[in-house]
Amino acid sequence: MKKILVGSIVLSGLLYAQNTNITYEYGVKDYSNSMTKIDGKVQNIGISHKISNHMISLGYQGDNVDRQHSITKANLPSLDVEKYSAKYAYKINDKTNLKVSYIKITDNLAPTDQGKVYGLGGDYTIVKGLTAGLNIYKSDYETFDVNQYDFTLSKGFKIDNLKLKTTVIAKKIDIDGIKYGGYTFKDKNYFTTGLKLGANYNGYVAGLGVFFGKRAFTVLDDGVKVQHHAMEQDKTYMLSLGKRFKDFDIMAKYSFQNGKELPENRDDVDTKVVTLSLTYKF
């Protein structure tokens, strides 16, 4: 399946050699205080193509995580995950955009294997520079579902050559079901808020992000990423730095999350991810 998707991305790029972005991202993961997870790597491949008022995006994410028994230190089977995403956006007019998204999950260990995530949403420009967005996501797993409702409010402004954008985020997450494998849910409703800051100065870009409040099974990045393992995240911090050129972009990212592994009842688990991405534009 991976070879088919990568081949499709390359073929699509050759067929539509304009208004197209192809991105490759590679990252390393480090876990602290996890019951079994030690470290890992992640790869992302994506393509987006714009035709008039239409935007189509396809993505692939592959995760590999090394695991070890917490007491005996014996190696355990690695966690191997593949996620396939698709998104379509349509610009109705200068103020209104609509979008739909889809994610398919393949996981060799988790009960959320073969899960699917459906997204529907849009945004509306209230006044120039001020935009409100609403997105609804339905995560369909074998023994439970997750309903997520996102509201965003973004404000962009400019100071000479410095472009700034601030986004306030609110996420409401409701779990519809009783069990994740052998684990029985104790909390089924979450509400979290977040803040993102973005800056662009003559092609140099930077971003900061933070989430406040507990959350689980969260859909992220406008419907193309999902955290499908039973982990209750509490603190999340993100940082990105990069440079945009005429034909390509380069970006370095760092994220930190602290949370609780629910089935293992393991508190204070840290996840750190460092990634480097390259985007080719043609």
PDB file of C-alpha atoms in Angstrom:
ATOM      1  CA  MET A   1       0.000   0.000   0.000  1.00  0.00           C
ATOM      2  CA  LYS A   2       2.848   2.366   0.850  1.00  0.00           C
ATOM      3  CA  LYS A   3       4.484   1.831  -2.554  1.00  0.00           C
ATOM      4  CA  ILE A   4       1.176   2.471  -4.303  1.00  0.00           C
ATOM      5  CA  LEU A   5       0.629   5.748  -2.436  1.00  0.00           C
ATOM      6  CA  VAL A   6       4.182   7.002  -2.993  1.00  0.00           C
ATOM      7  CA  GLY A   7       3.872   6.108  -6.685  1.00  0.00           C
ATOM      8  CA  SER A   8       0.571   7.962  -6.886  1.00  0.00           C
ATOM      9  CA  ILE A   9       2.122  11.063  -5.321  1.00  0.00           C
ATOM     10  CA  VAL A  10       5.004  11.078  -7.782  1.00  0.00           C
ATOM     11  CA  LEU A  11       2.694  10.447 -10.759  1.00  0.00           C
ATOM     12  CA  SER A  12       0.329  13.206  -9.643  1.00  0.00           C
ATOM     13  CA  GLY A  13       3.235  15.602  -9.441  1.00  0.00           C
ATOM     14  CA  LEU A  14       4.291  14.780 -12.983  1.00  0.00           C
ATOM     15  CA  LEU A  15       0.779  15.145 -14.347  1.00  0.00           C
ATOM     16  CA  TYR A  16       0.114  18.481 -12.667  1.00  0.00           C
ATOM     17  CA  ALA A  17       3.403  20.329 -12.918  1.00  0.00           C
ATOM     18  CA  GLN A  18       2.070  23.666 -11.657  1.00  0.00           C
ATOM     19  CA  ASN A  19       0.397  24.922  -8.478  1.00  0.00           C
ATOM     20  CA  THR A  20       1.672  21.770  -6.796  1.00  0.00           C
ATOM     21  CA  ASN A  21       3.563  21.203  -3.537  1.00  0.00           C
ATOM     22  CA  ILE A  22       5.320  17.966  -2.604  1.00  0.00           C
ATOM     23  CA  THR A  23       6.587  17.599   0.977  1.00  0.00           C
ATOM     24  CA  TYR A  24       8.846  15.033   2.620  1.00  0.00           C
ATOM     25  CA  GLU A  25       9.314  15.076   6.394  1.00  0.00           C
ATOM     26  CA  TYR A  26      11.521  12.897   8.585  1.00  0.00           C
ATOM     27  CA  GLY A  27      11.550  12.925  12.365  1.00  0.00           C
ATOM     28  CA  VAL A  28      12.831  11.146  15.457  1.00  0.00           C
ATOM     29  CA  LYS A  29      10.834  10.443  18.621  1.00  0.00           C
ATOM     30  CA  ASP A  30      11.958  10.098  22.209  1.00  0.00           C
ATOM     31  CA  TYR A  31       9.796   8.818  25.073  1.00  0.00           C
ATOM     32  CA  SER A  32      10.350   9.297  28.813  1.00  0.00           C
ATOM     33  CA  ASN A  33       8.602   7.275  31.557  1.00  0.00           C
ATOM     34  CA  SER A  34       6.515   5.274  29.062  1.00  0.00           C
ATOM     35  CA  MET A  35       5.608   1.728  30.080  1.00  0.00           C
ATOM     36  CA  THR A  36       7.106   0.223  26.903  1.00  0.00           C
ATOM     37  CA  LYS A  37       7.954   2.920  24.337  1.00  0.00           C
ATOM     38  CA  ILE A  38      11.616   3.912  24.010  1.00  0.00           C
ATOM     39  CA  ASP A  39      12.185   5.866  20.779  1.00  0.00           C
ATOM     40  CA  GLY A  40      11.151   5.867  17.163  1.00  0.00           C
ATOM     41  CA  LYS A  41      11.009   7.570  13.825  1.00  0.00           C
ATOM     42  CA  VAL A  42       8.290   9.100  11.667  1.00  0.00           C
ATOM     43  CA  GLN A  43       8.060   9.874   7.959  1.00  0.00           C
ATOM     44  CA  ASN A  44       5.486  12.015   6.186  1.00  0.00           C
ATOM     45  CA  ILE A  45       4.941  12.352   2.450  1.00  0.00           C
ATOM     46  CA  GLY A  46       2.336  14.734   1.079  1.00  0.00           C
ATOM     47  CA  ILE A  47       1.183  16.383  -2.116  1.00  0.00           C
ATOM     48  CA  SER A  48      -1.269  19.230  -2.630  1.00  0.00           C
ATOM     49  CA  HIS A  49      -2.531  20.593  -5.932  1.00  0.00           C
ATOM     50  CA  LYS A  50      -4.634  23.673  -6.613  1.00  0.00           C
ATOM     51  CA  ILE A  51      -6.983  23.954  -9.581  1.00  0.00           C
ATOM     52  CA  SER A  52      -8.908  27.226  -9.730  1.00  0.00           C
ATOM     53  CA  ASN A  53     -10.954  27.310  -6.489  1.00  0.00           C
ATOM     54  CA  HIS A  54     -10.243  23.660  -5.648  1.00  0.00           C
ATOM     55  CA  MET A  55      -7.447  22.264  -3.474  1.00  0.00           C
ATOM     56  CA  ILE A  56      -6.728  18.518  -3.262  1.00  0.00           C
ATOM     57  CA  SER A  57      -4.246  17.039  -0.772  1.00  0.00           C
ATOM     58  CA  LEU A  58      -3.000  13.463  -0.244  1.00  0.00           C
ATOM     59  CA  GLY A  59      -0.745  12.285   2.576  1.00  0.00           C
ATOM     60  CA  TYR A  60       1.070   9.280   3.997  1.00  0.00           C
ATOM     61  CA  GLN A  61       2.505   8.945   7.512  1.00  0.00           C
ATOM     62  CA  GLY A  62       4.626   6.023   8.693  1.00  0.00           C
ATOM     63  CA  ASP A  63       5.612   5.560  12.348  1.00  0.00           C
ATOM     64  CA  ASN A  64       7.972   2.976  13.827  1.00  0.00           C
ATOM     65  CA  VAL A  65       8.467   2.870  17.615  1.00  0.00           C
ATOM     66  CA  ASP A  66      10.899   0.613  19.510  1.00  0.00           C
ATOM     67  CA  ARG A  67       9.472  -0.974  22.652  1.00  0.00           C
ATOM     68  CA  GLN A  68      10.993  -2.571  25.742  1.00  0.00           C
ATOM     69  CA  HIS A  69       9.628  -4.323  28.833  1.00  0.00           C
ATOM     70  CA  SER A  70       9.751  -1.843  31.717  1.00  0.00           C
ATOM     71  CA  ILE A  71      11.101  -4.403  34.243  1.00  0.00           C
ATOM     72  CA  THR A  72      13.061  -7.059  32.353  1.00  0.00           C
ATOM     73  CA  LYS A  73      14.237  -4.626  29.627  1.00  0.00           C
ATOM     74  CA  ALA A  74      13.580  -7.328  27.062  1.00  0.00           C
ATOM     75  CA  ASN A  75      12.797  -6.054  23.572  1.00  0.00           C
ATOM     76  CA  LEU A  76       9.127  -6.168  22.586  1.00  0.00           C
ATOM     77  CA  PRO A  77       7.566  -6.149  19.091  1.00  0.00           C
ATOM     78  CA  SER A  78       7.910  -2.680  17.573  1.00  0.00           C
ATOM     79  CA  LEU A  79       4.878  -0.510  16.991  1.00  0.00           C
ATOM     80  CA  ASP A  80       4.318   0.033  13.271  1.00  0.00           C
ATOM     81  CA  VAL A  81       1.670   2.483  12.110  1.00  0.00           C
ATOM     82  CA  GLU A  82       0.633   3.752   8.698  1.00  0.00           C
ATOM     83  CA  LYS A  83      -1.891   6.522   8.116  1.00  0.00           C
ATOM     84  CA  TYR A  84      -3.342   7.656   4.802  1.00  0.00           C
ATOM     85  CA  SER A  85      -5.086  11.002   4.493  1.00  0.00           C
ATOM     86  CA  ALA A  86      -7.002  12.956   1.876  1.00  0.00           C
ATOM     87  CA  LYS A  87      -8.482  16.445   1.977  1.00  0.00           C
ATOM     88  CA  TYR A  88     -10.518  18.516  -0.447  1.00  0.00           C
ATOM     89  CA  ALA A  89     -11.136  22.254  -0.017  1.00  0.00           C
ATOM     90  CA  TYR A  90     -13.344  24.520  -2.108  1.00  0.00           C
ATOM     91  CA  LYS A  91     -13.255  28.306  -2.082  1.00  0.00           C
ATOM     92  CA  ILE A  92     -16.827  29.468  -2.572  1.00  0.00           C
ATOM     93  CA  ASN A  93     -15.947  33.167  -2.618  1.00  0.00           C
ATOM     94  CA  ASP A  94     -13.507  35.619  -1.061  1.00  0.00           C
ATOM     95  CA  LYS A  95     -15.022  35.035   2.374  1.00  0.00           C
ATOM     96  CA  THR A  96     -16.113  31.392   2.547  1.00  0.00           C
ATOM     97  CA  ASN A  97     -14.228  28.080   2.249  1.00  0.00           C
ATOM     98  CA  LEU A  98     -15.531  24.530   2.693  1.00  0.00           C
ATOM     99  CA  LYS A  99     -13.516  21.327   3.218  1.00  0.00           C
ATOM    100  CA  VAL A 100     -13.821  17.590   3.780  1.00  0.00           C
ATOM    101  CA  SER A 101     -11.124  15.206   5.029  1.00  0.00           C
ATOM    102  CA  TYR A 102     -10.480  11.499   5.567  1.00  0.00           C
ATOM    103  CA  ILE A 103      -7.875   9.408   7.436  1.00  0.00           C
ATOM    104  CA  LYS A 104      -7.353   5.624   7.373  1.00  0.00           C
ATOM    105  CA  ILE A 105      -5.252   3.977  10.120  1.00  0.00           C
ATOM    106  CA  THR A 106      -3.279   0.723   9.976  1.00  0.00           C
ATOM    107  CA  ASP A 107      -1.748  -0.295  13.322  1.00  0.00           C
ATOM    108  CA  ASN A 108      -0.121  -3.654  14.133  1.00  0.00           C
ATOM    109  CA  LEU A 109      -0.787  -3.493  17.903  1.00  0.00           C
ATOM    110  CA  ALA A 110      -3.492  -1.013  18.925  1.00  0.00           C
ATOM    111  CA  PRO A 111      -7.252  -1.766  19.117  1.00  0.00           C
ATOM    112  CA  THR A 112      -7.760   1.280  16.868  1.00  0.00           C
ATOM    113  CA  ASP A 113      -6.314  -0.613  13.894  1.00  0.00           C
ATOM    114  CA  GLN A 114      -8.391  -0.011  10.724  1.00  0.00           C
ATOM    115  CA  GLY A 115      -9.878   3.128  12.252  1.00  0.00           C
ATOM    116  CA  LYS A 116     -11.288   5.843  10.012  1.00  0.00           C
ATOM    117  CA  VAL A 117     -11.667   9.574  10.599  1.00  0.00           C
ATOM    118  CA  TYR A 118     -14.130  11.742   8.652  1.00  0.00           C
ATOM    119  CA  GLY A 119     -14.012  15.527   8.695  1.00  0.00           C
ATOM    120  CA  LEU A 120     -16.289  18.336   7.531  1.00  0.00           C
ATOM    121  CA  GLY A 121     -15.831  22.044   8.063  1.00  0.00           C
ATOM    122  CA  GLY A 122     -15.201  25.497   6.762  1.00  0.00           C
ATOM    123  CA  ASP A 123     -14.126  29.016   7.574  1.00  0.00           C
ATOM    124  CA  TYR A 124     -15.550  32.477   7.049  1.00  0.00           C
ATOM    125  CA  THR A 125     -13.774  35.830   6.883  1.00  0.00           C
ATOM    126  CA  ILE A 126     -15.686  38.172   9.175  1.00  0.00           C
ATOM    127  CA  VAL A 127     -13.662  41.243   8.226  1.00  0.00           C
ATOM    128  CA  LYS A 128     -10.351  41.558   6.424  1.00  0.00           C
ATOM    129  CA  GLY A 129      -7.722  39.715   8.466  1.00  0.00           C
ATOM    130  CA  LEU A 130     -10.215  38.118  10.908  1.00  0.00           C
ATOM    131  CA  THR A 131     -11.420  34.573  10.142  1.00  0.00           C
ATOM    132  CA  ALA A 132     -13.598  32.127  12.088  1.00  0.00           C
ATOM    133  CA  GLY A 133     -13.561  28.369  11.452  1.00  0.00           C
ATOM    134  CA  LEU A 134     -15.683  25.393  12.486  1.00  0.00           C
ATOM    135  CA  ASN A 135     -14.738  21.744  11.902  1.00  0.00           C
ATOM    136  CA  ILE A 136     -16.459  18.499  12.916  1.00  0.00           C
ATOM    137  CA  TYR A 137     -14.641  15.142  13.014  1.00  0.00           C
ATOM    138  CA  LYS A 138     -16.014  11.618  13.429  1.00  0.00           C
ATOM    139  CA  SER A 139     -13.465   8.943  14.375  1.00  0.00           C
ATOM    140  CA  ASP A 140     -14.850   5.460  13.738  1.00  0.00           C
ATOM    141  CA  TYR A 141     -13.098   2.653  15.647  1.00  0.00           C
ATOM    142  CA  GLU A 142     -14.212  -0.940  16.192  1.00  0.00           C
ATOM    143  CA  THR A 143     -15.416  -0.634  19.790  1.00  0.00           C
ATOM    144  CA  PHE A 144     -16.014   3.115  20.131  1.00  0.00           C
ATOM    145  CA  ASP A 145     -16.371   6.377  18.231  1.00  0.00           C
ATOM    146  CA  VAL A 146     -15.007   9.853  18.916  1.00  0.00           C
ATOM    147  CA  ASN A 147     -16.804  13.087  18.060  1.00  0.00           C
ATOM    148  CA  GLN A 148     -14.658  16.224  17.926  1.00  0.00           C
ATOM    149  CA  TYR A 149     -15.740  19.820  17.420  1.00  0.00           C
ATOM    150  CA  ASP A 150     -13.136  22.495  16.638  1.00  0.00           C
ATOM    151  CA  PHE A 151     -13.618  26.245  16.683  1.00  0.00           C
ATOM    152  CA  THR A 152     -10.866  28.617  15.574  1.00  0.00           C
ATOM    153  CA  LEU A 153     -10.522  32.373  15.404  1.00  0.00           C
ATOM    154  CA  SER A 154      -7.571  33.772  13.446  1.00  0.00           C
ATOM    155  CA  LYS A 155      -6.279  37.315  13.122  1.00  0.00           C
ATOM    156  CA  GLY A 156      -3.588  38.346  10.660  1.00  0.00           C
ATOM    157  CA  PHE A 157      -1.782  41.660  10.581  1.00  0.00           C
ATOM    158  CA  LYS A 158       1.354  43.229   9.143  1.00  0.00           C
ATOM    159  CA  ILE A 159       4.101  45.483  10.515  1.00  0.00           C
ATOM    160  CA  ASP A 160       6.281  46.693   7.639  1.00  0.00           C
ATOM    161  CA  ASN A 161       7.795  43.476   6.183  1.00  0.00           C
ATOM    162  CA  LEU A 162       6.731  41.372   9.161  1.00  0.00           C
ATOM    163  CA  LYS A 163       3.549  39.326   8.687  1.00  0.00           C
ATOM    164  CA  LEU A 164       1.937  37.913  11.852  1.00  0.00           C
ATOM    165  CA  LYS A 165      -0.975  35.563  12.474  1.00  0.00           C
ATOM    166  CA  THR A 166      -2.579  34.573  15.776  1.00  0.00           C
ATOM    167  CA  THR A 167      -5.032  31.678  16.088  1.00  0.00           C
ATOM    168  CA  VAL A 168      -7.119  30.756  19.126  1.00  0.00           C
ATOM    169  CA  ILE A 169      -8.360  27.151  19.171  1.00  0.00           C
ATOM    170  CA  ALA A 170     -11.061  25.346  21.161  1.00  0.00           C
ATOM    171  CA  LYS A 171     -11.569  21.566  20.917  1.00  0.00           C
ATOM    172  CA  LYS A 172     -14.456  19.584  22.403  1.00  0.00           C
ATOM    173  CA  ILE A 173     -13.966  15.812  22.316  1.00  0.00           C
ATOM    174  CA  ASP A 174     -16.649  13.252  23.237  1.00  0.00           C
ATOM    175  CA  ILE A 175     -16.020   9.495  23.343  1.00  0.00           C
ATOM    176  CA  ASP A 176     -18.997   7.330  22.393  1.00  0.00           C
ATOM    177  CA  GLY A 177     -18.284   3.845  23.708  1.00  0.00           C
ATOM    178  CA  ILE A 178     -17.055   1.920  26.721  1.00  0.00           C
ATOM    179  CA  LYS A 179     -13.778   0.166  25.943  1.00  0.00           C
ATOM    180  CA  TYR A 180     -10.448   0.537  24.143  1.00  0.00           C
ATOM    181  CA  GLY A 181      -9.483  -3.118  23.921  1.00  0.00           C
ATOM    182  CA  GLY A 182      -9.497  -4.298  27.551  1.00  0.00           C
ATOM    183  CA  TYR A 183      -9.425  -0.752  28.963  1.00  0.00           C
ATOM    184  CA  THR A 184     -12.682   0.797  30.202  1.00  0.00           C
ATOM    185  CA  PHE A 185     -12.937   4.565  29.694  1.00  0.00           C
ATOM    186  CA  LYS A 186     -13.152   6.570  32.900  1.00  0.00           C
ATOM    187  CA  ASP A 187     -13.371   9.986  31.203  1.00  0.00           C
ATOM    188  CA  LYS A 188     -15.333  10.411  27.991  1.00  0.00           C
ATOM    189  CA  ASN A 189     -15.524  14.182  27.611  1.00  0.00           C
ATOM    190  CA  TYR A 190     -12.657  16.603  27.095  1.00  0.00           C
ATOM    191  CA  PHE A 191     -12.327  20.299  26.398  1.00  0.00           C
ATOM    192  CA  THR A 192      -9.022  21.903  25.505  1.00  0.00           C
ATOM    193  CA  THR A 193      -7.915  25.283  24.243  1.00  0.00           C
ATOM    194  CA  GLY A 194      -4.861  26.272  22.266  1.00  0.00           C
ATOM    195  CA  LEU A 195      -2.949  29.196  20.869  1.00  0.00           C
ATOM    196  CA  LYS A 196      -0.790  29.391  17.736  1.00  0.00           C
ATOM    197  CA  LEU A 197       1.453  32.253  16.639  1.00  0.00           C
ATOM    198  CA  GLY A 198       2.986  32.483  13.166  1.00  0.00           C
ATOM    199  CA  ALA A 199       5.447  34.969  11.705  1.00  0.00           C
ATOM    200  CA  ASN A 200       6.949  35.583   8.250  1.00  0.00           C
ATOM    201  CA  TYR A 201       9.756  38.092   7.701  1.00  0.00           C
ATOM    202  CA  ASN A 202      11.128  38.252   4.149  1.00  0.00           C
ATOM    203  CA  GLY A 203      10.684  34.499   3.729  1.00  0.00           C
ATOM    204  CA  TYR A 204      11.956  33.520   7.175  1.00  0.00           C
ATOM    205  CA  VAL A 205       9.126  31.803   9.045  1.00  0.00           C
ATOM    206  CA  ALA A 206       8.566  30.825  12.666  1.00  0.00           C
ATOM    207  CA  GLY A 207       5.730  29.325  14.652  1.00  0.00           C
ATOM    208  CA  LEU A 208       4.803  28.741  18.288  1.00  0.00           C
ATOM    209  CA  GLY A 209       1.952  26.630  19.573  1.00  0.00           C
ATOM    210  CA  VAL A 210       0.550  25.449  22.897  1.00  0.00           C
ATOM    211  CA  PHE A 211      -2.474  23.446  24.081  1.00  0.00           C
ATOM    212  CA  PHE A 212      -4.053  23.814  27.531  1.00  0.00           C
ATOM    213  CA  GLY A 213      -6.256  21.131  29.092  1.00  0.00           C
ATOM    214  CA  LYS A 214      -6.567  17.364  28.763  1.00  0.00           C
ATOM    215  CA  ARG A 215      -7.503  15.676  25.508  1.00  0.00           C
ATOM    216  CA  ALA A 216      -7.539  12.202  23.944  1.00  0.00           C
ATOM    217  CA  PHE A 217      -7.853  10.720  20.435  1.00  0.00           C
ATOM    218  CA  THR A 218      -7.337  14.206  19.042  1.00  0.00           C
ATOM    219  CA  VAL A 219      -7.632  15.125  15.374  1.00  0.00           C
ATOM    220  CA  LEU A 220      -5.002  17.724  14.449  1.00  0.00           C
ATOM    221  CA  ASP A 221      -3.588  19.752  11.561  1.00  0.00           C
ATOM    222  CA  ASP A 222      -6.908  20.615   9.948  1.00  0.00           C
ATOM    223  CA  GLY A 223      -8.085  17.010   9.736  1.00  0.00           C
ATOM    224  CA  VAL A 224      -5.048  15.235   8.280  1.00  0.00           C
ATOM    225  CA  LYS A 225      -3.485  13.885  11.506  1.00  0.00           C
ATOM    226  CA  VAL A 226      -4.940  11.958  14.446  1.00  0.00           C
ATOM    227  CA  GLN A 227      -3.575  10.645  17.754  1.00  0.00           C
ATOM    228  CA  HIS A 228      -5.329   7.275  17.819  1.00  0.00           C
ATOM    229  CA  HIS A 229      -3.661   5.633  20.830  1.00  0.00           C
ATOM    230  CA  ALA A 230      -5.292   5.704  24.273  1.00  0.00           C
ATOM    231  CA  MET A 231      -3.167   8.468  25.744  1.00  0.00           C
ATOM    232  CA  GLU A 232      -4.565  11.415  27.665  1.00  0.00           C
ATOM    233  CA  GLN A 233      -2.445  14.391  26.640  1.00  0.00           C
ATOM    234  CA  ASP A 234      -2.224  17.311  29.041  1.00  0.00           C
ATOM    235  CA  LYS A 235       0.561  19.724  28.034  1.00  0.00           C
ATOM    236  CA  THR A 236       1.653  20.333  24.440  1.00  0.00           C
ATOM    237  CA  TYR A 237       4.240  22.788  23.141  1.00  0.00           C
ATOM    238  CA  MET A 238       5.353  23.255  19.523  1.00  0.00           C
ATOM    239  CA  LEU A 239       8.067  25.290  17.818  1.00  0.00           C
ATOM    240  CA  SER A 240       8.970  25.631  14.131  1.00  0.00           C
ATOM    241  CA  LEU A 241      11.625  27.589  12.221  1.00  0.00           C
ATOM    242  CA  GLY A 242      12.239  27.699   8.497  1.00  0.00           C
ATOM    243  CA  LYS A 243      12.953  29.535   5.264  1.00  0.00           C
ATOM    244  CA  ARG A 244      10.814  29.853   2.160  1.00  0.00           C
ATOM    245  CA  PHE A 245      12.454  30.130  -1.242  1.00  0.00           C
ATOM    246  CA  LYS A 246      10.971  30.483  -4.709  1.00  0.00           C
ATOM    247  CA  ASP A 247      10.895  26.756  -5.510  1.00  0.00           C
ATOM    248  CA  PHE A 248      11.202  25.070  -2.116  1.00  0.00           C
ATOM    249  CA  ASP A 249      10.775  25.482   1.644  1.00  0.00           C
ATOM    250  CA  ILE A 250      12.828  24.019   4.484  1.00  0.00           C
ATOM    251  CA  MET A 251      11.401  23.710   7.994  1.00  0.00           C
ATOM    252  CA  ALA A 252      12.603  22.347  11.352  1.00  0.00           C
ATOM    253  CA  LYS A 253      10.007  21.472  14.009  1.00  0.00           C
ATOM    254  CA  TYR A 254      10.018  20.461  17.658  1.00  0.00           C
ATOM    255  CA  SER A 255       7.086  19.260  19.760  1.00  0.00           C
ATOM    256  CA  PHE A 256       6.756  18.227  23.398  1.00  0.00           C
ATOM    257  CA  GLN A 257       3.783  16.460  24.949  1.00  0.00           C
ATOM    258  CA  ASN A 258       3.158  15.287  28.488  1.00  0.00           C
ATOM    259  CA  GLY A 259       0.329  12.915  29.267  1.00  0.00           C
ATOM    260  CA  LYS A 260      -0.966   9.660  30.710  1.00  0.00           C
ATOM    261  CA  GLU A 261      -0.987   6.233  29.078  1.00  0.00           C
ATOM    262  CA  LEU A 262      -4.534   5.141  29.860  1.00  0.00           C
ATOM    263  CA  PRO A 263      -4.449   1.327  29.592  1.00  0.00           C
ATOM    264  CA  GLU A 264      -1.179   1.187  31.552  1.00  0.00           C
ATOM    265  CA  ASN A 265      -2.342   3.871  34.045  1.00  0.00           C
ATOM    266  CA  ARG A 266       1.057   5.511  33.577  1.00  0.00           C
ATOM    267  CA  ASP A 267       1.295   9.210  34.454  1.00  0.00           C
ATOM    268  CA  ASP A 268       3.844  11.823  33.419  1.00  0.00           C
ATOM    269  CA  VAL A 269       4.820  10.311  30.065  1.00  0.00           C
ATOM    270  CA  ASP A 270       6.804  12.697  27.861  1.00  0.00           C
ATOM    271  CA  THR A 271       6.929  12.516  24.067  1.00  0.00           C
ATOM    272  CA  LYS A 272       9.468  14.624  22.179  1.00  0.00           C
ATOM    273  CA  VAL A 273       9.576  14.809  18.373  1.00  0.00           C
ATOM    274  CA  VAL A 274      12.126  16.608  16.192  1.00  0.00           C
ATOM    275  CA  THR A 275      11.464  16.764  12.439  1.00  0.00           C
ATOM    276  CA  LEU A 276      12.939  18.289   9.296  1.00  0.00           C
ATOM    277  CA  SER A 277      10.763  18.860   6.243  1.00  0.00           C
ATOM    278  CA  LEU A 278      11.417  19.885   2.660  1.00  0.00           C
ATOM    279  CA  THR A 279       8.730  21.169   0.305  1.00  0.00           C
ATOM    280  CA  TYR A 280       9.197  21.459  -3.433  1.00  0.00           C
ATOM    281  CA  LYS A 281       6.886  23.872  -5.271  1.00  0.00           C
ATOM    282  CA  PHE A 282       6.204  23.744  -8.983  1.00  0.00           C
TER     283      PHE A 282
END
